[in-house]
PDB file of C-alpha atoms in Angstrom:
ATOM      1  CA  ALA A  16     -38.038  41.658  47.017  1.00 94.00           C
ATOM      2  CA  VAL A  17     -36.350  39.355  45.024  1.00 96.00           C
ATOM      3  CA  GLU A  18     -39.139  37.444  43.043  1.00 96.00           C
ATOM      4  CA  LEU A  19     -38.558  34.183  41.235  1.00 96.00           C
ATOM      5  CA  TYR A  20     -40.746  32.478  38.724  1.00 96.00           C
ATOM      6  CA  TYR A  21     -41.743  29.126  37.424  1.00 95.00           C
ATOM      7  CA  ASP A  22     -44.121  29.224  34.097  1.00 95.00           C
ATOM      8  CA  ASN A  23     -44.955  33.041  35.103  1.00 96.00           C
ATOM      9  CA  SER A  24     -46.140  32.098  38.260  1.00 96.00           C
ATOM     10  CA  LYS A  25     -44.421  33.586  41.559  1.00 95.00           C
ATOM     11  CA  LYS A  26     -43.034  30.747  43.866  1.00 95.00           C
ATOM     12  CA  PHE A  27     -40.293  32.322  45.599  1.00 95.00           C
ATOM     13  CA  GLU A  28     -39.952  36.066  47.467  1.00 96.00           C
ATOM     14  CA  THR A  29     -37.427  37.447  49.537  1.00 97.00           C
ATOM     15  CA  THR A  30     -39.335  39.479  52.396  1.00 96.00           C
ATOM     16  CA  SER A  31     -37.958  41.695  55.497  1.00 96.00           C
ATOM     17  CA  THR A  32     -38.211  38.822  57.741  1.00 96.00           C
ATOM     18  CA  GLY A  33     -37.040  36.067  55.597  1.00 96.00           C
ATOM     19  CA  VAL A  34     -38.488  34.608  52.417  1.00 96.00           C
ATOM     20  CA  SER A  35     -42.018  33.253  51.208  1.00 96.00           C
ATOM     21  CA  VAL A  36     -42.444  30.263  48.934  1.00 95.00           C
ATOM     22  CA  THR A  37     -45.417  29.297  47.038  1.00 96.00           C
ATOM     23  CA  GLY A  38     -46.363  26.098  46.989  1.00 95.00           C
ATOM     24  CA  ASN A  39     -44.655  22.681  48.220  1.00 96.00           C
ATOM     25  CA  VAL A  40     -40.670  22.591  49.069  1.00 96.00           C
ATOM     26  CA  GLY A  41     -38.685  19.326  48.103  1.00 95.00           C
ATOM     27  CA  ILE A  42     -35.361  18.388  49.561  1.00 95.00           C
ATOM     28  CA  GLY A  43     -33.988  15.560  47.518  1.00 94.00           C
ATOM     29  CA  THR A  44     -36.872  15.291  45.329  1.00 95.00           C
ATOM     30  CA  THR A  45     -38.167  17.170  42.187  1.00 94.00           C
ATOM     31  CA  SER A  46     -41.785  16.725  42.915  1.00 94.00           C
ATOM     32  CA  PRO A  47     -42.909  17.153  46.634  1.00 95.00           C
ATOM     33  CA  SER A  48     -46.169  16.236  47.911  1.00 96.00           C
ATOM     34  CA  ARG A  49     -46.294  18.445  50.825  1.00 95.00           C
ATOM     35  CA  LYS A  50     -45.288  21.689  52.407  1.00 95.00           C
ATOM     36  CA  LEU A  51     -42.124  20.090  53.346  1.00 95.00           C
ATOM     37  CA  HIS A  52     -40.679  16.736  51.562  1.00 96.00           C
ATOM     38  CA  ILE A  53     -37.651  15.295  52.262  1.00 95.00           C
ATOM     39  CA  THR A  54     -36.412  12.129  50.780  1.00 95.00           C
ATOM     40  CA  GLY A  55     -33.040  10.458  51.274  1.00 93.00           C
ATOM     41  CA  THR A  56     -31.493   7.018  51.566  1.00 92.00           C
ATOM     42  CA  SER A  57     -31.704   4.650  54.476  1.00 89.00           C
ATOM     43  CA  GLY A  58     -30.731   6.761  57.651  1.00 90.00           C
ATOM     44  CA  GLN A  59     -30.184   9.882  55.718  1.00 89.00           C
ATOM     45  CA  THR A  60     -33.447  11.602  56.216  1.00 92.00           C
ATOM     46  CA  ILE A  61     -32.862  13.500  59.256  1.00 92.00           C
ATOM     47  CA  ILE A  62     -34.240  16.994  60.201  1.00 93.00           C
ATOM     48  CA  GLU A  63     -31.695  18.685  62.658  1.00 93.00           C
ATOM     49  CA  LEU A  64     -32.365  21.323  65.416  1.00 92.00           C
ATOM     50  CA  GLN A  65     -29.352  22.720  66.886  1.00 90.00           C
ATOM     51  CA  ARG A  66     -28.955  25.315  69.542  1.00 88.00           C
ATOM     52  CA  THR A  67     -25.918  27.115  69.646  1.00 87.00           C
ATOM     53  CA  ASN A  68     -25.044  28.090  73.090  1.00 86.00           C
ATOM     54  CA  THR A  69     -24.604  25.524  76.009  1.00 81.00           C
ATOM     55  CA  ASN A  70     -27.640  23.231  76.468  1.00 74.00           C
ATOM     56  CA  THR A  71     -27.606  22.970  79.941  1.00 83.00           C
ATOM     57  CA  GLY A  72     -31.116  24.451  80.608  1.00 87.00           C
ATOM     58  CA  GLY A  73     -33.894  25.476  78.631  1.00 87.00           C
ATOM     59  CA  ALA A  74     -34.938  24.260  75.110  1.00 89.00           C
ATOM     60  CA  LEU A  75     -32.741  22.976  72.545  1.00 91.00           C
ATOM     61  CA  GLY A  76     -35.280  22.903  69.965  1.00 93.00           C
ATOM     62  CA  THR A  77     -38.921  22.703  69.468  1.00 96.00           C
ATOM     63  CA  ILE A  78     -41.910  21.455  66.809  1.00 96.00           C
ATOM     64  CA  SER A  79     -44.648  23.680  67.643  1.00 96.00           C
ATOM     65  CA  PHE A  80     -48.678  22.800  66.426  1.00 96.00           C
ATOM     66  CA  THR A  81     -50.795  25.862  66.354  1.00 96.00           C
ATOM     67  CA  ALA A  82     -54.276  26.454  65.714  1.00 96.00           C
ATOM     68  CA  SER A  83     -55.649  28.979  62.883  1.00 95.00           C
ATOM     69  CA  ASP A  84     -54.849  31.882  65.367  1.00 96.00           C
ATOM     70  CA  GLY A  85     -51.200  30.983  65.667  1.00 95.00           C
ATOM     71  CA  HIS A  86     -51.723  29.702  69.283  1.00 97.00           C
ATOM     72  CA  SER A  87     -49.874  26.799  69.995  1.00 97.00           C
ATOM     73  CA  VAL A  88     -52.154  23.630  70.630  1.00 97.00           C
ATOM     74  CA  GLY A  89     -49.096  21.200  71.046  1.00 97.00           C
ATOM     75  CA  SER A  90     -45.430  20.751  70.904  1.00 97.00           C
ATOM     76  CA  ILE A  91     -42.507  18.492  71.195  1.00 97.00           C
ATOM     77  CA  SER A  92     -39.275  19.907  72.684  1.00 96.00           C
ATOM     78  CA  ALA A  93     -35.818  18.842  73.505  1.00 95.00           C
ATOM     79  CA  SER A  94     -35.022  20.372  76.679  1.00 93.00           C
ATOM     80  CA  GLY A  95     -31.534  20.874  78.645  1.00 91.00           C
ATOM     81  CA  ASP A  96     -31.506  18.074  81.765  1.00 91.00           C
ATOM     82  CA  GLY A  97     -28.606  20.197  83.438  1.00 89.00           C
ATOM     83  CA  ASP A  98     -25.684  18.507  81.362  1.00 88.00           C
ATOM     84  CA  ASN A  99     -24.396  20.064  78.086  1.00 86.00           C
ATOM     85  CA  GLU A 100     -24.349  16.517  76.312  1.00 89.00           C
ATOM     86  CA  GLY A 101     -27.895  15.634  77.290  1.00 92.00           C
ATOM     87  CA  ALA A 102     -31.861  16.361  77.099  1.00 94.00           C
ATOM     88  CA  ASN A 103     -35.087  15.309  77.968  1.00 96.00           C
ATOM     89  CA  ILE A 104     -38.143  15.404  75.448  1.00 97.00           C
ATOM     90  CA  VAL A 105     -41.122  17.026  76.630  1.00 97.00           C
ATOM     91  CA  PHE A 106     -44.594  16.894  75.210  1.00 98.00           C
ATOM     92  CA  ARG A 107     -47.167  19.425  75.790  1.00 97.00           C
ATOM     93  CA  THR A 108     -50.740  19.840  74.790  1.00 97.00           C
ATOM     94  CA  THR A 109     -54.010  21.740  75.699  1.00 97.00           C
ATOM     95  CA  SER A 110     -57.685  22.073  74.850  1.00 95.00           C
ATOM     96  CA  ALA A 111     -57.598  25.761  75.582  1.00 95.00           C
ATOM     97  CA  ALA A 112     -54.709  27.596  73.795  1.00 95.00           C
ATOM     98  CA  ALA A 113     -54.142  30.789  74.689  1.00 95.00           C
ATOM     99  CA  ASP A 114     -50.633  32.077  73.174  1.00 95.00           C
ATOM    100  CA  ASN A 115     -48.256  31.430  70.421  1.00 95.00           C
ATOM    101  CA  ASP A 116     -45.799  30.592  72.543  1.00 95.00           C
ATOM    102  CA  PRO A 117     -45.614  26.914  72.625  1.00 95.00           C
ATOM    103  CA  TYR A 118     -44.020  26.805  76.528  1.00 94.00           C
ATOM    104  CA  ASN A 119     -46.727  29.223  77.892  1.00 94.00           C
ATOM    105  CA  ALA A 120     -48.917  27.698  81.015  1.00 94.00           C
ATOM    106  CA  ALA A 121     -51.671  27.557  78.963  1.00 94.00           C
ATOM    107  CA  THR A 122     -50.524  24.369  76.912  1.00 95.00           C
ATOM    108  CA  PRO A 123     -49.228  22.388  80.113  1.00 96.00           C
ATOM    109  CA  ILE A 124     -46.378  19.328  79.913  1.00 96.00           C
ATOM    110  CA  ARG A 125     -48.132  15.993  80.002  1.00 97.00           C
ATOM    111  CA  PHE A 126     -45.312  13.737  80.059  1.00 96.00           C
ATOM    112  CA  THR A 127     -41.627  13.911  79.584  1.00 97.00           C
ATOM    113  CA  ILE A 128     -39.182  11.184  78.698  1.00 98.00           C
ATOM    114  CA  THR A 129     -35.814  12.150  80.584  1.00 97.00           C
ATOM    115  CA  SER A 130     -32.294  11.866  79.345  1.00 95.00           C
ATOM    116  CA  GLY A 131     -32.111   8.621  81.758  1.00 96.00           C
ATOM    117  CA  GLY A 132     -34.790   7.073  80.222  1.00 97.00           C
ATOM    118  CA  ASN A 133     -37.529   7.755  82.650  1.00 97.00           C
ATOM    119  CA  LEU A 134     -41.185   8.555  81.812  1.00 97.00           C
ATOM    120  CA  GLN A 135     -42.427  11.168  83.860  1.00 97.00           C
ATOM    121  CA  VAL A 136     -46.308  12.116  83.688  1.00 97.00           C
ATOM    122  CA  PRO A 137     -47.248  15.107  85.967  1.00 96.00           C
ATOM    123  CA  ASP A 138     -50.212  14.714  88.817  1.00 96.00           C
ATOM    124  CA  ASN A 139     -53.551  13.670  87.562  1.00 95.00           C
ATOM    125  CA  GLY A 140     -52.126  12.456  84.246  1.00 96.00           C
ATOM    126  CA  ARG A 141     -53.257   8.904  83.431  1.00 96.00           C
ATOM    127  CA  LEU A 142     -52.086   6.420  81.705  1.00 96.00           C
ATOM    128  CA  GLN A 143     -55.603   4.916  80.467  1.00 96.00           C
ATOM    129  CA  LEU A 144     -55.216   1.717  78.623  1.00 95.00           C
ATOM    130  CA  GLY A 145     -58.092  -0.292  76.717  1.00 93.00           C
ATOM    131  CA  ASP A 146     -60.536   1.307  73.882  1.00 93.00           C
ATOM    132  CA  SER A 147     -62.806   2.441  76.593  1.00 93.00           C
ATOM    133  CA  GLN A 148     -59.707   3.583  78.748  1.00 94.00           C
ATOM    134  CA  ASP A 149     -61.156   0.878  81.097  1.00 95.00           C
ATOM    135  CA  LEU A 150     -57.631   0.695  83.110  1.00 96.00           C
ATOM    136  CA  GLU A 151     -56.133   3.821  84.452  1.00 97.00           C
ATOM    137  CA  LEU A 152     -53.164   4.714  86.446  1.00 97.00           C
ATOM    138  CA  TYR A 153     -52.170   8.161  88.074  1.00 97.00           C
ATOM    139  CA  HIS A 154     -51.183  10.100  90.914  1.00 97.00           C
ATOM    140  CA  ASP A 155     -53.809  12.690  92.032  1.00 96.00           C
ATOM    141  CA  GLY A 156     -51.094  14.834  94.248  1.00 95.00           C
ATOM    142  CA  ASN A 157     -51.639  12.482  97.218  1.00 97.00           C
ATOM    143  CA  ASP A 158     -52.540   8.924  96.485  1.00 96.00           C
ATOM    144  CA  SER A 159     -51.406   6.695  93.586  1.00 96.00           C
ATOM    145  CA  ILE A 160     -54.194   4.807  92.218  1.00 97.00           C
ATOM    146  CA  ILE A 161     -54.802   1.858  89.818  1.00 96.00           C
ATOM    147  CA  LYS A 162     -58.235   2.009  88.709  1.00 96.00           C
ATOM    148  CA  ASP A 163     -59.913  -1.051  86.415  1.00 95.00           C
ATOM    149  CA  SER A 164     -63.786   0.309  85.454  1.00 94.00           C
ATOM    150  CA  GLY A 165     -64.235  -2.642  83.166  1.00 88.00           C
ATOM    151  CA  THR A 166     -66.253  -5.438  82.941  1.00 88.00           C
ATOM    152  CA  GLY A 167     -63.411  -8.070  83.900  1.00 89.00           C
ATOM    153  CA  ASP A 168     -61.127  -8.930  86.736  1.00 94.00           C
ATOM    154  CA  LEU A 169     -57.841  -6.976  87.724  1.00 94.00           C
ATOM    155  CA  ILE A 170     -55.410  -9.502  87.374  1.00 96.00           C
ATOM    156  CA  PHE A 171     -51.922  -9.980  88.169  1.00 95.00           C
ATOM    157  CA  HIS A 172     -49.656 -13.134  86.599  1.00 97.00           C
ATOM    158  CA  SER A 173     -46.278 -14.083  88.542  1.00 97.00           C
ATOM    159  CA  ASN A 174     -45.194 -17.107  90.627  1.00 98.00           C
ATOM    160  CA  THR A 175     -44.634 -14.769  93.848  1.00 98.00           C
ATOM    161  CA  ILE A 176     -46.144 -11.484  94.322  1.00 98.00           C
ATOM    162  CA  THR A 177     -44.715  -9.363  97.105  1.00 98.00           C
ATOM    163  CA  PHE A 178     -46.342  -5.837  98.495  1.00 97.00           C
ATOM    164  CA  ARG A 179     -43.106  -3.844 100.261  1.00 97.00           C
ATOM    165  CA  ASN A 180     -43.390  -0.804 101.823  1.00 97.00           C
ATOM    166  CA  ALA A 181     -42.119   2.423  99.891  1.00 95.00           C
ATOM    167  CA  ALA A 182     -38.798   2.384 101.386  1.00 97.00           C
ATOM    168  CA  ASP A 183     -38.183  -1.287 100.228  1.00 97.00           C
ATOM    169  CA  SER A 184     -37.385  -2.153 103.398  1.00 97.00           C
ATOM    170  CA  GLU A 185     -39.966  -4.830 104.484  1.00 97.00           C
ATOM    171  CA  ASN A 186     -42.915  -6.948 103.324  1.00 97.00           C
ATOM    172  CA  LEU A 187     -46.248  -6.218 103.560  1.00 98.00           C
ATOM    173  CA  ALA A 188     -47.680  -9.397 102.227  1.00 98.00           C
ATOM    174  CA  ARG A 189     -46.530 -12.299  99.784  1.00 98.00           C
ATOM    175  CA  PHE A 190     -48.540 -14.714  97.928  1.00 98.00           C
ATOM    176  CA  ILE A 191     -46.343 -17.744  96.456  1.00 98.00           C
ATOM    177  CA  GLN A 192     -47.513 -20.120  94.028  1.00 97.00           C
ATOM    178  CA  ASP A 193     -48.576 -23.548  95.179  1.00 97.00           C
ATOM    179  CA  GLN A 194     -47.619 -22.650  98.750  1.00 96.00           C
ATOM    180  CA  ALA A 195     -48.483 -19.903 101.334  1.00 97.00           C
ATOM    181  CA  VAL A 196     -49.991 -16.538 101.709  1.00 98.00           C
ATOM    182  CA  ASN A 197     -48.059 -14.451 104.233  1.00 98.00           C
ATOM    183  CA  LEU A 198     -49.475 -11.275 105.972  1.00 98.00           C
ATOM    184  CA  TYR A 199     -47.096  -9.202 107.951  1.00 98.00           C
ATOM    185  CA  TYR A 200     -47.150  -6.335 110.704  1.00 97.00           C
ATOM    186  CA  ASN A 201     -44.004  -3.904 110.958  1.00 96.00           C
ATOM    187  CA  GLY A 202     -42.112  -6.418 108.739  1.00 96.00           C
ATOM    188  CA  VAL A 203     -42.799  -9.420 110.737  1.00 97.00           C
ATOM    189  CA  LYS A 204     -44.833 -12.439 109.551  1.00 97.00           C
ATOM    190  CA  LYS A 205     -48.238 -12.826 111.648  1.00 97.00           C
ATOM    191  CA  PHE A 206     -50.016 -15.075 109.204  1.00 97.00           C
ATOM    192  CA  GLU A 207     -49.332 -17.940 106.918  1.00 97.00           C
ATOM    193  CA  THR A 208     -51.593 -20.137 105.082  1.00 98.00           C
ATOM    194  CA  THR A 209     -50.137 -23.914 104.944  1.00 97.00           C
ATOM    195  CA  SER A 210     -51.557 -27.259 103.181  1.00 96.00           C
ATOM    196  CA  THR A 211     -53.553 -28.147 106.193  1.00 97.00           C
ATOM    197  CA  GLY A 212     -54.907 -24.473 107.350  1.00 97.00           C
ATOM    198  CA  ALA A 213     -53.139 -21.419 108.602  1.00 96.00           C
ATOM    199  CA  ASN A 214     -50.576 -20.369 111.126  1.00 96.00           C
ATOM    200  CA  VAL A 215     -51.099 -17.302 113.100  1.00 96.00           C
ATOM    201  CA  THR A 216     -48.068 -15.739 115.144  1.00 96.00           C
ATOM    202  CA  GLY A 217     -49.152 -13.647 118.235  1.00 94.00           C
ATOM    203  CA  ASP A 218     -52.798 -13.365 119.789  1.00 93.00           C
ATOM    204  CA  ILE A 219     -55.795 -13.791 117.636  1.00 92.00           C
ATOM    205  CA  GLU A 220     -58.765 -11.280 118.882  1.00 90.00           C
ATOM    206  CA  ALA A 221     -62.191 -11.198 118.333  1.00 89.00           C
ATOM    207  CA  THR A 222     -64.385  -8.897 118.923  1.00 89.00           C
TER     208      THR A 222
END
């Protein structure tokens, strides 16, 4: 080994796998206050992770957070999106870490920001809003669910609210400010409120 000292205290040592540093490392500062402390002028404090081969797939770089046993409990990765000049940002977390590898199945993907700017959350991953997570938005593998468990109402604000089918080819219902509420069957309006009551197109059946 090569050993370097400060005031007779070893601070740097080469090893078979690289180097070992005792204390904090400063880049741009002579008084680092953290294990790695980087300073620079505006826009210059940048950490760059570069993959040297074509990055059409797989991880370009990863920051892994580990427990005391080295198991990865969470990570942030950039992964290739199929284009050498694009990447997705992938976030993984777990409550039961089982491996040092940040890509292992015990630390699953929680959400992804795609190269196109879309936010993707896997099935059963929930967007939770409010101090008590009163409002949830999620997909359970079969259904898409908006769940409000708070004490107040679930309120929609708009001059016009339109519900359409998944193919975006026909209306299901429309709610128009200061005007009608329209209900449809197979894309055809069957019920409409008016200033004097309601209009029905077709038959009314009572049982």
